[in-house]
Each structure stands twice: as C-alpha cells, then as structure tokens.
mmCIF file of C-alpha atoms in Angstrom:
data_model
loop_
_atom_site.group_PDB
_atom_site.id
_atom_site.type_symbol
_atom_site.label_atom_id
_atom_site.label_comp_id
_atom_site.label_asym_id
_atom_site.label_seq_id
_atom_site.Cartn_x
_atom_site.Cartn_y
_atom_site.Cartn_z
ATOM 1 C CA MET C 254 303.674 -53.159 -2.110
ATOM 2 C CA HIS C 255 303.161 -49.702 -3.565
ATOM 3 C CA SER C 256 300.667 -46.854 -3.489
ATOM 4 C CA GLU C 257 298.300 -45.482 -6.111
ATOM 5 C CA GLY C 258 297.106 -42.289 -4.447
ATOM 6 C CA ARG C 259 295.373 -43.304 -1.189
ATOM 7 C CA THR C 260 295.175 -46.930 -2.328
ATOM 8 C CA ARG C 261 297.785 -49.468 -1.220
ATOM 9 C CA VAL C 262 298.476 -52.224 -3.766
ATOM 10 C CA LEU C 263 299.975 -55.649 -3.080
ATOM 11 C CA GLU C 264 300.917 -57.992 -5.927
ATOM 12 C CA TYR C 265 301.245 -61.625 -4.854
ATOM 13 C CA GLY C 266 301.762 -63.909 -7.850
ATOM 14 C CA ASP C 267 298.479 -64.053 -9.793
ATOM 15 C CA LEU C 268 296.707 -62.069 -7.039
ATOM 16 C CA VAL C 269 296.452 -58.282 -6.811
ATOM 17 C CA VAL C 270 294.961 -56.696 -3.683
ATOM 18 C CA ARG C 271 293.974 -53.018 -3.482
ATOM 19 C CA ALA C 272 293.088 -51.448 -0.114
ATOM 20 C CA THR C 273 291.600 -47.944 0.123
ATOM 21 C CA PRO C 274 290.682 -46.363 3.471
ATOM 22 C CA GLU C 275 287.106 -45.097 3.737
ATOM 23 C CA SER C 276 285.082 -43.785 6.661
ATOM 24 C CA GLY C 277 283.292 -47.148 7.088
ATOM 25 C CA GLY C 278 286.366 -49.415 6.844
ATOM 26 C CA VAL C 279 288.950 -50.335 4.229
ATOM 27 C CA ARG C 280 287.540 -50.952 0.740
ATOM 28 C CA THR C 281 289.408 -54.036 -0.421
ATOM 29 C CA GLU C 282 289.407 -55.304 -3.984
ATOM 30 C CA ILE C 283 291.018 -58.554 -5.032
ATOM 31 C CA GLU C 284 291.732 -59.649 -8.577
ATOM 32 C CA VAL C 285 293.017 -63.106 -9.521
ATOM 33 C CA ALA C 286 294.253 -64.055 -12.994
ATOM 34 C CA ASN C 287 293.492 -67.682 -13.870
ATOM 35 C CA THR C 288 296.669 -68.978 -15.499
ATOM 36 C CA TYR C 289 295.426 -72.584 -15.512
ATOM 37 C CA GLU C 290 293.995 -74.344 -18.574
ATOM 38 C CA ARG C 291 290.705 -75.092 -16.769
ATOM 39 C CA ASP C 292 288.164 -73.174 -14.715
ATOM 40 C CA ALA C 293 289.435 -72.421 -11.221
ATOM 41 C CA THR C 294 287.913 -71.374 -7.916
ATOM 42 C CA TYR C 295 289.984 -69.375 -5.458
ATOM 43 C CA SER C 296 289.752 -69.168 -1.692
ATOM 44 C CA VAL C 297 291.530 -66.016 -0.543
ATOM 45 C CA GLN C 298 291.758 -64.675 2.994
ATOM 46 C CA ILE C 299 293.005 -61.124 3.419
ATOM 47 C CA SER C 300 293.898 -59.247 6.602
ATOM 48 C CA ILE C 301 294.082 -55.470 6.757
ATOM 49 C CA ALA C 302 295.992 -53.894 9.643
ATOM 50 C CA ASP C 303 297.499 -50.640 10.849
ATOM 51 C CA GLY C 304 300.554 -52.206 12.547
ATOM 52 C CA GLU C 305 299.405 -50.972 15.955
ATOM 53 C CA GLY C 306 296.624 -53.395 16.913
ATOM 54 C CA TRP C 307 293.795 -52.681 14.428
ATOM 55 C CA THR C 308 293.303 -55.819 12.326
ATOM 56 C CA ALA C 309 290.342 -57.073 10.297
ATOM 57 C CA HIS C 310 289.933 -60.128 8.034
ATOM 58 C CA ASN C 311 287.771 -61.253 5.147
ATOM 59 C CA ARG C 312 287.524 -64.414 3.058
ATOM 60 C CA PHE C 313 286.799 -64.094 -0.635
ATOM 61 C CA TRP C 314 285.531 -66.894 -2.893
ATOM 62 C CA LEU C 315 286.030 -66.416 -6.612
ATOM 63 C CA GLN C 316 284.186 -69.263 -8.290
ATOM 64 C CA ASP C 317 284.603 -70.744 -11.761
ATOM 65 C CA VAL C 318 287.055 -68.215 -13.176
ATOM 66 C CA PRO C 319 287.587 -69.235 -16.829
ATOM 67 C CA PRO C 320 291.112 -69.899 -18.110
ATOM 68 C CA GLY C 321 292.876 -66.748 -19.249
ATOM 69 C CA LYS C 322 290.353 -64.510 -17.444
ATOM 70 C CA SER C 323 290.398 -62.668 -14.115
ATOM 71 C CA GLY C 324 287.991 -62.842 -11.221
ATOM 72 C CA ARG C 325 287.302 -59.790 -9.040
ATOM 73 C CA GLU C 326 285.559 -59.198 -5.752
ATOM 74 C CA VAL C 327 285.213 -56.153 -3.498
ATOM 75 C CA ALA C 328 284.378 -55.891 0.214
ATOM 76 C CA VAL C 329 284.724 -53.324 2.974
ATOM 77 C CA ILE C 330 286.902 -54.838 5.689
ATOM 78 C CA GLY C 331 286.629 -53.547 9.244
ATOM 79 C CA SER C 332 284.312 -50.912 10.649
ATOM 80 C CA PRO C 333 284.472 -47.583 12.510
ATOM 81 C CA ASP C 334 283.505 -49.243 15.817
ATOM 82 C CA MET C 335 286.924 -50.978 15.736
ATOM 83 C CA GLY C 336 288.638 -47.600 16.123
ATOM 84 C CA GLN C 337 290.428 -45.336 13.682
ATOM 85 C CA VAL C 338 290.406 -46.892 10.197
ATOM 86 C CA PRO C 339 294.022 -47.277 8.963
ATOM 87 C CA GLN C 340 294.916 -44.446 6.597
ATOM 88 C CA VAL C 341 297.928 -46.400 5.277
ATOM 89 C CA PRO C 342 296.603 -49.961 5.421
ATOM 90 C CA LYS C 343 298.945 -52.916 5.621
ATOM 91 C CA ILE C 344 297.792 -55.860 3.478
ATOM 92 C CA TYR C 345 298.426 -59.493 4.381
ATOM 93 C CA VAL C 346 297.535 -62.553 2.317
ATOM 94 C CA ASP C 347 296.641 -65.166 4.950
ATOM 95 C CA GLU C 348 295.511 -67.779 2.430
ATOM 96 C CA PHE C 349 295.573 -68.089 -1.350
ATOM 97 C CA THR C 350 294.253 -71.455 -2.506
ATOM 98 C CA PRO C 351 293.361 -72.225 -6.134
ATOM 99 C CA ILE C 352 291.026 -75.173 -6.732
ATOM 100 C CA VAL C 353 291.257 -76.262 -10.362
ATOM 101 C CA ASP C 354 288.431 -78.130 -12.128
ATOM 102 C CA ARG C 355 289.635 -81.648 -12.895
ATOM 103 C CA GLN C 356 287.148 -82.440 -15.672
#
C-alpha cells in the first residue's frame, strides 16, 4: 500500500483500490484489469477502517468487462454519523471473485 497525496492506494493482483477521505465518508474507487480471454464479471467487497473501531464495507459488481480492458466503479464508503472519517484509511479486500464467461 502507498499514498498519492491524501489518497491511499492498494494493489492486489489485477485489482487497484484507491481510498480518499472526504467529509461524507471515504471515496473509494476500484479498478480491475480483465486478463482473461473472455468477458468477466467481478464481485469485490472492500472494507475501509481506521484501525481503532471505525469500519465500513461495500460490495462492487463490475459486469461484463471485456478482455484486455479495465472496469471501474466508485462509491463513498461510510458516513459522518459513524464518527470521525479516517484521514489515513486502511483498505482491506474481503472478497475478490472473478466470474468468467464460459461461452
């Protein structure tokens, strides 16, 4: 994991996760490179935490990513009513499941 300014970046195989703290939660962007020879759908669950009890989760579905291309999705994870939004978010990949088209 490394930082790009205020954004924390985690590279996990073909998956890259970027987490940027905002006032309303942690803006989380995932990008998956399809290295298969067929279209693929990805189920990805990400947790964002502060290491002291604040933890939020989100599931992303990237559908029908063509071979050799990347799929991207963005969501704000967590909310201010959970307490102080982590300023140095910790990123966890809870699930990373590719589903490859068999046709």
